[in-house]
Short mmCIF file of C-alpha atoms in Angstrom, two decimals:
data_model
loop_
_atom_site.label_atom_id
_atom_site.label_comp_id
_atom_site.label_asym_id
_atom_site.label_seq_id
_atom_site.Cartn_x
_atom_site.Cartn_y
_atom_site.Cartn_z
CA MET A 227 -79.38 12.51 -3.34
CA ASP A 228 -78.58 12.46 -7.08
CA TYR A 229 -81.74 11.08 -8.78
CA VAL A 230 -84.35 13.89 -8.68
CA PRO A 231 -86.97 14.15 -11.50
CA THR A 232 -86.83 17.81 -12.49
CA ASN A 233 -88.74 20.40 -14.49
CA LYS A 234 -86.96 20.69 -17.84
CA PHE A 235 -86.45 24.46 -17.49
CA ILE A 236 -84.75 24.06 -14.12
CA LEU A 237 -82.65 21.17 -15.44
CA TRP A 238 -81.69 23.17 -18.51
CA GLY A 239 -80.42 25.94 -16.20
CA HIS A 240 -78.37 23.40 -14.22
CA HIS A 241 -76.98 21.77 -17.36
CA PHE A 242 -76.25 25.05 -19.17
CA THR A 243 -74.31 26.66 -16.34
CA SER A 244 -72.51 23.42 -15.48
CA VAL A 245 -71.11 23.00 -18.99
CA ALA A 246 -70.61 26.74 -19.67
CA GLY A 247 -67.72 27.45 -17.32
CA ALA A 248 -64.88 29.83 -18.01
CA ALA A 249 -63.73 27.78 -21.03
CA PRO A 250 -66.25 29.19 -23.59
CA ILE A 251 -64.96 32.62 -22.57
CA VAL A 252 -61.25 31.82 -22.36
CA GLY A 253 -61.05 29.69 -25.52
CA PRO A 254 -62.63 32.11 -28.03
CA ALA A 255 -60.96 35.11 -26.33
CA ILE A 256 -57.57 33.50 -27.02
CA ALA A 257 -58.39 31.97 -30.43
CA VAL A 258 -59.26 35.30 -32.11
CA ILE A 259 -55.49 35.85 -32.35
CA TRP A 260 -55.80 33.92 -35.66
CA GLY A 261 -58.58 36.32 -36.71
CA TRP A 262 -62.26 36.52 -35.82
CA LEU A 263 -63.64 34.62 -38.84
CA PRO A 264 -62.13 31.15 -38.11
CA ALA A 265 -63.30 31.41 -34.49
CA PHE A 266 -66.78 32.53 -35.57
CA LEU A 267 -67.17 29.67 -38.08
CA TRP A 268 -65.94 26.97 -35.69
CA VAL A 269 -68.26 28.16 -32.91
CA THR A 270 -71.36 28.29 -35.12
CA VAL A 271 -70.77 25.10 -37.12
CA GLY A 272 -69.43 23.27 -34.07
CA THR A 273 -72.41 24.20 -31.89
CA VAL A 274 -75.07 23.18 -34.41
CA PHE A 275 -73.59 19.98 -35.85
CA PHE A 276 -71.09 18.81 -33.22
CA ALA A 277 -71.89 20.02 -29.69
CA GLY A 278 -75.67 19.65 -29.98
CA MET A 279 -75.35 16.06 -31.18
CA HIS A 280 -72.72 15.24 -28.55
CA ASP A 281 -74.56 16.67 -25.53
CA PHE A 282 -78.01 15.47 -26.55
CA GLY A 283 -76.61 12.04 -27.50
CA ALA A 284 -74.70 11.57 -24.24
CA LEU A 285 -77.80 12.51 -22.24
CA TRP A 286 -79.97 10.09 -24.24
CA ALA A 287 -77.40 7.29 -23.97
CA SER A 288 -77.20 7.65 -20.18
CA VAL A 289 -80.98 7.81 -19.71
CA ARG A 290 -81.37 4.61 -21.75
CA ASN A 291 -78.97 2.95 -19.30
CA LYS A 292 -80.38 3.96 -15.90
CA GLY A 293 -78.31 7.13 -15.60
CA LEU A 294 -74.89 5.50 -15.98
CA SER A 295 -71.96 7.82 -16.62
CA ILE A 296 -69.95 7.78 -19.83
CA GLY A 297 -67.20 5.84 -18.05
CA ALA A 298 -69.61 3.07 -17.06
CA LEU A 299 -71.25 3.11 -20.50
CA SER A 300 -67.87 2.54 -22.13
CA ALA A 301 -67.59 -0.77 -20.26
CA ARG A 302 -71.02 -1.83 -21.49
CA TYR A 303 -70.67 -0.82 -25.14
CA ILE A 304 -66.93 -0.85 -25.86
CA GLY A 305 -65.45 -3.32 -23.37
CA LYS A 306 -63.76 -3.43 -19.99
CA ARG A 307 -60.24 -2.92 -21.33
CA GLY A 308 -61.23 0.28 -23.07
CA ALA A 309 -63.32 1.39 -20.10
CA ASN A 310 -60.41 1.19 -17.66
CA LEU A 311 -58.29 3.40 -19.90
CA PHE A 312 -61.28 5.66 -20.46
CA LEU A 313 -61.48 6.26 -16.71
CA VAL A 314 -57.84 7.43 -16.71
CA VAL A 315 -58.63 10.07 -19.35
CA ILE A 316 -61.79 11.12 -17.48
CA PHE A 317 -59.95 11.43 -14.15
CA LEU A 318 -57.22 13.63 -15.63
CA LEU A 319 -59.77 15.77 -17.45
CA MET A 320 -61.89 16.39 -14.35
CA LEU A 321 -58.79 17.11 -12.25
CA MET A 322 -57.69 19.75 -14.78
CA VAL A 323 -61.13 21.38 -14.63
CA ILE A 324 -61.47 21.72 -10.86
CA ALA A 325 -57.87 22.86 -10.29
CA ALA A 326 -57.77 25.35 -13.16
CA PHE A 327 -61.21 26.80 -12.44
CA ALA A 328 -60.27 27.32 -8.79
CA VAL A 329 -57.38 29.48 -10.03
CA VAL A 330 -59.55 31.34 -12.56
CA ILE A 331 -62.20 32.16 -9.93
CA LYS A 332 -59.54 33.18 -7.40
CA ASN A 333 -57.97 35.56 -9.91
CA LEU A 334 -61.33 37.16 -10.74
CA LEU A 335 -62.31 37.58 -7.08
CA ILE A 336 -58.99 39.33 -6.43
CA SER A 337 -58.90 41.45 -9.62
CA THR A 338 -62.63 42.33 -9.49
CA PRO A 339 -63.54 42.72 -5.79
CA ALA A 340 -66.98 44.00 -6.83
CA ALA A 341 -67.83 40.41 -7.87
CA VAL A 342 -67.30 38.97 -4.36
CA ILE A 343 -70.72 39.80 -2.87
CA PRO A 344 -72.80 38.58 -5.87
CA THR A 345 -70.66 35.44 -6.20
CA TRP A 346 -71.23 34.21 -2.66
CA GLY A 347 -74.64 35.84 -2.25
CA ALA A 348 -75.83 33.64 -5.13
CA ILE A 349 -75.48 30.62 -2.82
CA GLY A 350 -78.01 32.06 -0.37
CA VAL A 351 -80.40 32.88 -3.22
CA ALA A 352 -80.04 29.32 -4.56
CA LEU A 353 -80.82 27.75 -1.17
CA LEU A 354 -84.01 29.83 -0.93
CA VAL A 355 -85.01 28.97 -4.51
CA GLY A 356 -84.55 25.24 -3.83
CA LEU A 357 -86.63 25.52 -0.65
CA ALA A 358 -89.40 27.49 -2.40
CA VAL A 359 -89.67 25.10 -5.38
CA TYR A 360 -89.20 21.69 -3.74
CA ARG A 361 -90.53 22.13 -0.21
CA LEU A 362 -93.00 25.01 -0.33
CA ARG A 363 -94.14 24.10 -3.89
CA TRP A 364 -94.33 27.71 -5.01
CA PRO A 365 -94.86 28.41 -8.77
CA LEU A 366 -91.62 28.46 -10.75
CA VAL A 367 -92.14 31.72 -12.66
CA PRO A 368 -92.51 34.12 -9.68
CA VAL A 369 -89.70 32.32 -7.82
CA THR A 370 -87.48 32.77 -10.89
CA ILE A 371 -88.29 36.47 -11.22
CA VAL A 372 -87.61 37.16 -7.54
CA GLY A 373 -84.39 35.11 -7.66
CA VAL A 374 -83.03 36.93 -10.73
CA VAL A 375 -83.93 40.34 -9.29
CA ALA A 376 -82.14 39.36 -6.07
CA LEU A 377 -79.02 38.33 -8.00
CA TYR A 378 -78.87 41.59 -9.93
CA ALA A 379 -79.46 43.51 -6.72
CA LEU A 380 -76.42 41.71 -5.34
CA ILE A 381 -74.43 42.78 -8.41
CA VAL A 382 -75.38 46.43 -7.81
CA LEU A 383 -74.51 46.04 -4.11
CA GLY A 384 -71.19 44.40 -4.97
CA ASN A 385 -70.33 47.24 -7.33
CA ALA A 386 -71.03 49.73 -4.54
CA VAL A 387 -69.29 47.71 -1.80
CA PRO A 388 -66.27 45.85 -3.26
CA VAL A 389 -64.69 43.31 -0.91
CA VAL A 390 -60.90 43.31 -0.83
CA ILE A 391 -59.15 40.63 1.24
CA PRO A 392 -56.12 42.07 3.08
CA GLU A 393 -52.64 40.87 2.21
CA SER A 394 -52.66 38.63 5.28
CA PHE A 395 -56.03 37.20 6.32
CA LEU A 396 -56.23 34.38 8.91
CA GLY A 397 -52.53 33.86 8.26
CA MET A 398 -53.10 33.37 4.52
CA SER A 399 -52.68 35.42 1.37
CA PRO A 400 -55.86 36.32 -0.56
CA ALA A 401 -55.02 33.71 -3.21
CA THR A 402 -54.57 30.90 -0.66
CA PHE A 403 -57.71 31.92 1.23
CA TRP A 404 -59.98 31.94 -1.83
CA ILE A 405 -58.67 28.62 -3.14
CA ILE A 406 -59.29 26.86 0.19
CA VAL A 407 -62.77 28.41 0.47
CA LEU A 408 -63.60 27.29 -3.07
CA PHE A 409 -62.59 23.68 -2.42
CA VAL A 410 -64.51 23.59 0.87
CA TYR A 411 -67.58 24.95 -0.89
CA GLY A 412 -67.15 22.47 -3.76
CA ALA A 413 -66.93 19.56 -1.31
CA MET A 414 -70.12 20.64 0.45
CA ALA A 415 -71.94 21.07 -2.87
CA SER A 416 -70.76 17.62 -3.92
CA LEU A 417 -72.20 15.97 -0.79
CA LEU A 418 -75.53 17.80 -0.48
CA PRO A 419 -78.63 16.42 -2.22
CA VAL A 420 -78.69 17.88 -5.72
CA TRP A 421 -81.97 19.78 -5.20
CA VAL A 422 -80.69 21.67 -2.14
CA LEU A 423 -77.91 23.73 -3.72
CA LEU A 424 -76.41 22.49 -6.99
CA GLN A 425 -79.59 22.40 -9.06
CA PRO A 426 -81.29 25.66 -7.92
CA ARG A 427 -77.95 27.51 -7.95
CA ASP A 428 -77.27 26.45 -11.52
CA TYR A 429 -80.84 27.20 -12.62
CA ILE A 430 -81.06 30.70 -11.21
CA ASN A 431 -77.53 31.43 -12.43
CA GLY A 432 -78.52 30.15 -15.87
CA VAL A 433 -81.46 32.54 -16.11
CA GLN A 434 -79.41 35.43 -14.75
CA LEU A 435 -76.55 34.64 -17.10
CA PHE A 436 -78.91 34.41 -20.05
CA VAL A 437 -80.11 37.89 -19.11
CA GLY A 438 -76.46 38.93 -19.14
CA LEU A 439 -76.06 37.53 -22.66
CA ILE A 440 -79.16 39.46 -23.76
CA LEU A 441 -77.59 42.62 -22.34
CA LEU A 442 -74.33 41.89 -24.19
CA PHE A 443 -75.95 41.16 -27.56
CA GLY A 444 -78.43 44.00 -27.01
CA SER A 445 -75.60 46.43 -26.36
CA VAL A 446 -74.05 45.50 -29.72
CA LEU A 447 -77.36 46.01 -31.58
CA THR A 448 -78.24 49.28 -29.87
CA GLY A 449 -74.67 50.49 -30.29
CA VAL A 450 -74.79 49.81 -34.03
CA LEU A 451 -78.27 51.28 -34.51
CA PHE A 452 -78.43 54.21 -32.12
CA ALA A 453 -75.13 55.09 -30.46
CA ALA A 454 -73.17 58.10 -31.62
CA ASN A 455 -69.91 56.15 -31.41
CA LYS A 456 -70.78 52.96 -33.26
CA PRO A 457 -68.63 49.94 -32.31
CA ASP A 458 -66.23 48.76 -35.00
CA ILE A 459 -64.63 45.38 -35.52
CA VAL A 460 -61.03 46.34 -34.94
CA ALA A 461 -59.64 42.79 -35.14
CA PRO A 462 -58.75 41.30 -38.54
CA ALA A 463 -60.89 38.55 -40.09
CA PHE A 464 -57.68 36.60 -40.75
CA ASN A 465 -54.63 37.75 -38.79
CA THR A 466 -51.60 37.68 -41.08
CA ASN A 467 -49.38 39.48 -38.56
CA LEU A 468 -49.17 36.73 -35.94
CA PRO A 469 -46.80 37.18 -32.97
CA ASP A 470 -43.73 34.99 -32.81
CA GLY A 471 -44.41 31.60 -31.28
CA THR A 472 -48.06 31.44 -32.33
CA PRO A 473 -48.90 27.84 -33.36
CA SER A 474 -50.63 27.03 -36.64
CA LEU A 475 -54.37 27.60 -36.91
CA VAL A 476 -54.93 23.94 -37.86
CA PRO A 477 -55.24 21.96 -35.66
CA LEU A 478 -54.80 24.27 -32.63
CA LEU A 479 -57.95 26.34 -33.25
CA PHE A 480 -60.10 23.24 -32.77
CA VAL A 481 -58.69 22.47 -29.33
CA THR A 482 -58.27 26.08 -28.19
CA ILE A 483 -62.03 26.55 -28.66
CA ALA A 484 -63.46 23.40 -27.11
CA CYS A 485 -66.36 24.51 -24.90
CA GLY A 486 -68.50 26.60 -27.22
CA ALA A 487 -67.99 24.28 -30.21
CA ILE A 488 -67.74 20.75 -28.77
CA SER A 489 -66.40 19.58 -25.42
CA GLY A 490 -65.87 16.17 -23.87
CA PHE A 491 -66.59 17.65 -20.43
CA HIS A 492 -70.21 18.09 -21.54
CA GLY A 493 -70.57 14.34 -21.94
CA MET A 494 -69.56 13.91 -18.31
CA VAL A 495 -72.17 16.45 -17.17
CA SER A 496 -74.88 15.01 -19.43
CA SER A 497 -74.31 11.47 -18.18
CA GLY A 498 -73.09 12.35 -14.68
CA THR A 499 -75.67 14.72 -13.20
CA SER A 500 -78.19 15.82 -15.85
CA SER A 501 -79.37 12.33 -16.85
CA LYS A 502 -80.15 11.50 -13.22
CA GLN A 503 -82.52 14.48 -13.04
CA LEU A 504 -84.34 14.13 -16.37
CA ASP A 505 -88.09 13.87 -15.83
CA LYS A 506 -88.83 12.19 -19.18
CA GLU A 507 -86.75 11.24 -22.19
CA LYS A 508 -88.39 13.83 -24.49
CA ASP A 509 -86.85 16.57 -22.32
CA SER A 510 -83.36 15.44 -23.30
CA ARG A 511 -83.38 17.42 -26.54
CA PHE A 512 -84.34 20.66 -24.78
CA VAL A 513 -81.82 20.15 -21.99
CA GLY A 514 -78.94 18.72 -24.01
CA TYR A 515 -79.16 20.43 -27.38
CA PHE A 516 -80.40 23.78 -26.06
CA GLY A 517 -77.73 23.68 -23.35
CA ALA A 518 -75.10 23.42 -26.09
CA VAL A 519 -76.75 26.29 -27.98
CA GLY A 520 -76.63 28.44 -24.85
CA GLU A 521 -72.90 27.85 -24.55
CA GLY A 522 -72.40 28.60 -28.23
CA MET A 523 -74.16 31.93 -27.70
CA LEU A 524 -71.79 32.70 -24.84
CA SER A 525 -68.82 31.99 -27.13
CA LEU A 526 -70.27 34.25 -29.82
CA GLY A 527 -70.80 36.99 -27.23
CA THR A 528 -67.17 36.58 -26.18
CA ILE A 529 -65.98 36.92 -29.78
CA LEU A 530 -68.04 40.10 -30.20
CA ALA A 531 -66.64 41.54 -26.97
CA VAL A 532 -62.97 40.91 -27.81
CA ILE A 533 -63.12 42.08 -31.43
CA GLY A 534 -65.48 45.06 -31.07
CA GLY A 535 -64.84 46.29 -27.54
CA PHE A 536 -61.52 47.98 -28.32
CA LYS A 537 -61.36 51.47 -29.81
CA THR A 538 -58.52 50.88 -32.28
CA ALA A 539 -56.65 48.02 -33.92
CA ALA A 540 -53.55 49.16 -32.02
CA ASP A 541 -55.41 48.71 -28.71
CA TRP A 542 -56.42 45.22 -29.78
CA GLN A 543 -52.88 44.32 -30.85
CA SER A 544 -51.49 45.58 -27.53
CA VAL A 545 -53.55 42.89 -25.78
CA TYR A 546 -52.90 40.13 -28.33
CA LYS A 547 -49.14 40.52 -28.39
CA ALA A 548 -48.50 36.79 -27.79
CA PHE A 549 -50.40 33.52 -28.09
CA GLY A 550 -52.34 32.85 -24.91
CA GLU A 551 -53.03 36.50 -24.19
CA GLY A 552 -56.55 37.87 -23.88
CA GLY A 553 -58.77 35.49 -21.95
CA VAL A 554 -61.34 36.55 -19.36
CA GLU A 555 -59.78 39.97 -18.80
CA ALA A 556 -60.18 40.85 -22.51
CA PHE A 557 -63.81 39.66 -22.37
CA VAL A 558 -64.59 41.80 -19.32
CA GLN A 559 -62.76 44.85 -20.72
CA GLY A 560 -64.22 44.63 -24.24
CA GLY A 561 -67.73 43.62 -23.17
CA GLY A 562 -67.84 46.38 -20.57
CA ALA A 563 -66.96 48.94 -23.24
CA LEU A 564 -69.72 47.62 -25.55
CA MET A 565 -72.33 47.76 -22.76
CA GLU A 566 -71.28 51.25 -21.74
CA ASN A 567 -71.51 52.45 -25.35
CA GLY A 568 -74.69 50.62 -26.34
CA LEU A 569 -76.76 50.68 -23.14
CA GLY A 570 -75.23 53.60 -21.28
CA LEU A 571 -74.31 51.49 -18.26
CA PRO A 572 -71.39 52.83 -16.21
CA ALA A 573 -68.15 51.12 -17.18
CA SER A 574 -67.52 49.83 -13.64
CA LEU A 575 -71.03 48.32 -13.38
CA SER A 576 -70.73 46.74 -16.84
CA ALA A 577 -67.40 45.20 -15.87
CA THR A 578 -68.92 43.90 -12.63
CA VAL A 579 -71.83 42.27 -14.52
CA LEU A 580 -69.47 40.49 -16.91
CA ALA A 581 -66.93 39.54 -14.22
CA THR A 582 -69.77 38.10 -12.11
CA MET A 583 -70.99 36.16 -15.16
CA ALA A 584 -67.53 34.68 -15.62
CA VAL A 585 -67.15 33.81 -11.91
CA LEU A 586 -70.60 32.22 -11.66
CA PHE A 587 -70.06 30.20 -14.84
CA ALA A 588 -66.70 28.97 -13.54
CA ALA A 589 -68.04 28.27 -10.02
CA THR A 590 -71.00 26.22 -11.23
CA THR A 591 -68.66 24.18 -13.40
CA MET A 592 -66.21 23.66 -10.55
CA ASP A 593 -68.82 22.37 -8.07
CA THR A 594 -70.36 20.10 -10.70
CA GLY A 595 -66.86 18.96 -11.65
CA MET A 596 -66.11 17.97 -8.06
CA ARG A 597 -69.34 15.98 -7.90
CA LEU A 598 -68.47 14.25 -11.18
CA LEU A 599 -64.92 13.50 -10.04
CA ARG A 600 -66.41 11.92 -6.91
CA PHE A 601 -68.43 9.64 -9.21
CA VAL A 602 -65.24 8.78 -11.12
CA VAL A 603 -63.34 7.91 -7.91
CA GLN A 604 -66.21 5.64 -6.88
CA GLU A 605 -66.24 3.99 -10.33
CA ILE A 606 -62.48 3.43 -10.14
CA GLY A 607 -63.05 1.78 -6.76
CA GLN A 608 -65.62 -0.56 -8.32
CA THR A 609 -63.16 -1.40 -11.10
CA VAL A 610 -60.53 -2.54 -8.59
CA GLY A 611 -63.13 -4.32 -6.45
CA THR A 612 -63.36 -1.76 -3.61
CA LYS A 613 -66.51 0.07 -2.58
CA ILE A 614 -65.82 3.76 -1.90
CA THR A 615 -68.63 5.74 -0.30
CA LYS A 616 -69.31 9.41 -1.04
CA PHE A 617 -67.40 10.88 1.95
CA PRO A 618 -64.03 9.16 1.34
CA ALA A 619 -64.41 9.76 -2.40
CA THR A 620 -64.98 13.48 -1.78
CA LEU A 621 -61.92 13.62 0.50
CA VAL A 622 -59.83 12.06 -2.27
CA VAL A 623 -61.11 14.66 -4.75
CA VAL A 624 -60.38 17.57 -2.41
CA ALA A 625 -56.93 16.23 -1.46
CA VAL A 626 -55.84 15.64 -5.06
CA GLY A 627 -57.32 18.94 -6.28
CA ILE A 628 -55.75 21.06 -3.53
CA GLY A 629 -52.48 19.13 -3.85
CA LEU A 630 -52.24 19.92 -7.56
CA THR A 631 -53.32 23.56 -7.10
CA PHE A 632 -50.72 24.23 -4.37
CA SER A 633 -48.01 22.02 -5.91
CA GLN A 634 -46.04 25.04 -7.14
CA GLY A 635 -46.81 27.53 -4.42
CA LEU A 636 -49.56 28.81 -2.15
CA GLY A 637 -50.66 31.25 -4.82
CA GLY A 638 -52.25 28.37 -6.73
CA GLU A 639 -49.77 28.34 -9.62
CA GLY A 640 -49.97 24.55 -9.78
CA GLY A 641 -53.66 24.71 -10.71
CA LEU A 642 -52.64 25.54 -14.26
CA ARG A 643 -49.69 23.12 -14.26
CA ILE A 644 -51.35 20.50 -16.46
CA TRP A 645 -53.93 22.84 -18.04
CA PRO A 646 -52.04 22.95 -21.39
CA LEU A 647 -53.28 19.36 -21.89
CA PHE A 648 -56.93 20.28 -21.39
CA GLY A 649 -57.78 21.17 -24.98
CA THR A 650 -56.55 17.95 -26.56
CA THR A 651 -57.72 15.73 -23.69
CA ASN A 652 -61.15 17.34 -23.73
CA GLN A 653 -61.60 16.88 -27.48
CA LEU A 654 -60.34 13.29 -27.43
CA MET A 655 -62.87 12.68 -24.67
CA ALA A 656 -65.61 14.13 -26.91
CA SER A 657 -64.71 11.77 -29.76
CA LEU A 658 -64.72 8.77 -27.41
CA THR A 659 -68.17 9.78 -26.11
CA LEU A 660 -69.42 10.02 -29.69
CA SER A 661 -68.06 6.52 -30.32
CA ILE A 662 -70.33 5.14 -27.56
CA ILE A 663 -73.31 6.94 -29.09
CA ALA A 664 -72.39 5.53 -32.53
CA VAL A 665 -72.21 1.97 -31.18
CA MET A 666 -75.66 2.35 -29.60
CA LEU A 667 -77.12 3.72 -32.83
CA ILE A 668 -75.61 0.88 -34.88
CA ARG A 669 -76.97 -1.71 -32.45
CA LYS A 670 -80.43 -0.18 -32.84
CA ARG A 671 -80.02 -0.02 -36.66
CA ARG A 672 -80.33 3.74 -36.70
CA ASN A 673 -78.31 6.11 -38.86
CA PRO A 674 -74.95 6.58 -37.06
CA LEU A 675 -73.56 9.29 -39.40
CA PRO A 676 -74.64 12.25 -37.20
CA ALA A 677 -72.29 10.78 -34.57
CA LEU A 678 -69.63 9.25 -36.84
CA ILE A 679 -68.92 12.41 -38.87
CA PRO A 680 -68.12 14.71 -35.91
CA LEU A 681 -66.38 11.76 -34.20
CA THR A 682 -63.95 11.34 -37.09
CA ILE A 683 -63.25 15.06 -37.54
CA VAL A 684 -62.75 15.76 -33.84
CA PHE A 685 -60.58 12.69 -33.22
CA VAL A 686 -58.26 13.41 -36.16
CA LEU A 687 -57.81 17.10 -35.22
CA SER A 688 -57.38 16.49 -31.49
CA PHE A 689 -54.97 13.58 -32.04
CA TRP A 690 -52.98 15.77 -34.44
CA ALA A 691 -52.88 18.52 -31.79
CA ALA A 692 -51.81 16.03 -29.10
CA ILE A 693 -48.88 14.85 -31.23
CA SER A 694 -47.89 18.48 -31.95
CA GLN A 695 -47.94 19.24 -28.23
CA LEU A 696 -45.88 16.12 -27.54
CA LEU A 697 -43.14 17.42 -29.83
CA ASP A 698 -43.30 20.87 -28.21
CA PHE A 699 -42.79 19.35 -24.76
CA THR A 700 -39.40 17.96 -25.87
CA LYS A 701 -37.93 21.12 -27.41
CA PRO A 702 -34.44 21.93 -26.05
CA GLY A 703 -34.66 24.55 -23.34
CA GLN A 704 -38.46 24.21 -23.14
CA ALA A 705 -38.77 20.53 -22.26
CA ASP A 706 -41.54 19.65 -19.80
CA TRP A 707 -41.29 15.97 -18.97
CA LEU A 708 -44.34 15.90 -16.68
CA LEU A 709 -46.62 17.18 -19.45
CA PHE A 710 -44.81 14.92 -21.93
CA SER A 711 -45.48 11.85 -19.77
CA LEU A 712 -49.13 12.71 -19.19
CA ASP A 713 -49.61 13.46 -22.88
CA VAL A 714 -48.18 10.05 -23.77
CA ILE A 715 -50.59 8.37 -21.34
CA ILE A 716 -53.55 10.28 -22.80
CA ILE A 717 -52.54 9.51 -26.40
CA VAL A 718 -52.02 5.79 -25.74
CA ALA A 719 -55.27 5.51 -23.78
CA SER A 720 -57.23 7.37 -26.47
CA VAL A 721 -55.84 5.27 -29.33
CA TRP A 722 -56.54 2.07 -27.42
CA VAL A 723 -60.13 3.11 -26.67
CA ALA A 724 -60.60 4.21 -30.29
CA ILE A 725 -59.49 0.78 -31.54
CA GLU A 726 -61.81 -0.91 -29.06
CA ALA A 727 -64.63 1.36 -30.25
CA VAL A 728 -64.07 0.44 -33.91
CA LEU A 729 -64.14 -3.24 -32.99
CA ALA A 730 -67.31 -2.67 -30.96
CA MET A 731 -68.96 -0.95 -33.96
CA ARG A 732 -68.06 -3.91 -36.14
CA ARG A 733 -69.54 -6.36 -33.60
CA ALA A 734 -72.66 -4.20 -33.31
CA LYS A 735 -73.13 -4.23 -37.07
CA LEU A 736 -72.88 -8.03 -37.26
CA ALA A 737 -75.04 -8.72 -34.19
CA PRO A 738 -78.84 -9.01 -34.35
CA PRO A 739 -80.56 -5.60 -34.10
CA GLU A 740 -81.24 -4.42 -30.57
CA PRO A 741 -84.91 -3.46 -30.07
CA ASP A 742 -85.79 -0.11 -28.58
CA ASP A 743 -86.77 -0.14 -24.92
CA GLU A 744 -90.42 0.58 -25.74
CA ASP A 745 -90.50 -2.26 -28.29
CA ALA A 746 -89.02 -4.62 -25.70
CA LYS A 747 -91.69 -3.62 -23.20
CA ILE A 748 -94.46 -4.32 -25.75
CA VAL A 749 -92.98 -7.75 -26.51
CA ALA A 750 -92.75 -8.54 -22.79
CA VAL A 751 -96.39 -7.54 -22.19
CA ARG A 752 -97.56 -9.64 -25.17
CA GLU A 753 -95.65 -12.66 -23.88
CA GLU A 754 -97.16 -12.23 -20.43
CA LEU A 755 -100.67 -11.99 -21.87
#
């Protein structure tokens, strides 16, 4: 069901769209409030030197250990005490992802009804692609072309026939209806064999979304070179007129932009689903590193859209009037204006293309996240000595996810209840994943600096941000004791795992060098002969 050797191009599509959810759009679209230059530098430097190493390294580490997840690898390379705490951080992180993304997708389906048909029609296209590739054995290239054309035809159809759910549908509001449908779909995707839906859906979405990025970047180039009304960067490089209540750039920039620079969630995808589908180890660089590059390009496209898609600086400032403003809506609005100006596409169609991109990115991350959280529930069961099969584990995931999402009302307000902790938790998770990679490199007597340098920087900045948030959660009149308690748990768990990781690195340095797998095989063959 989960272990399916896969063509590297198909697997790259699955990996890229699984890691590139709404976060590489939301994060940069919010972070430009400090100015476009800090966001631009963190995305580019973070993608090349941090995210690429992290994603590629996590994929390699899992493949070298029979496809084990990062949680299971932590027990092997850091120790059982650290691993148990690691699982707590992973569980909270995955819960934040599936609950928050359900809310993000629901909001987009309601605000952009033209995206409804392409969003759900993509499932049918994915099922046919999986059937054509794995059962009928048709060539990949023509199947890809037909699949992408079908998806864009659905976008045109959706723009012509928007679907609006009435205020009361089957006794539910539109928000309640879409959230329940999303969790039911996510549960089904989690249980089906990976080649049936998850993998072909992510692949064909990845190609289609890459086409969308080409359109976005192309609209900027053609707008600059040929359009009568050339787009201008209306946002400041460094914003010195920050709204009241805006936190300091350091360290908050580095946790506001997580996906698109470096993200701990990627390590879960690399070791949770992608490693189990890798055909051969050499493909890990293409899938892991290029997947991170694809997400970095999405973040750059977002930055371009939200700094050049507004006509005047006053228009930009009217959107960024407080920290946290902007987000997906600013991306859709600004990107639509760029595509209309540069490519001549109608504004409504441009907005539909970008809104569909955002929904499909978020949906592919949500269904992968539910599958990964199922793995985590099963691993927790193993830790406490109980075997949990896939069906009960999936029920637990759905129950906890829906419970959190509806905890503050049937509109799904609870889905964002613990989301403020995502940035710091996600980055702490990334540093802990890098610590496992560093231990493995030290044990093999390879240079660990490509892992240790980003590990140190990310851990210090994310820990600093976590402490800052902890103080904010206790401010008089703004105290939030639930977030305070969860933040304390995450901080304690992360520090404990970090200490265990340092001790593991020291043991690895003193222990005899661990031979590479191929070297071990050669030795075994020689001994047998």
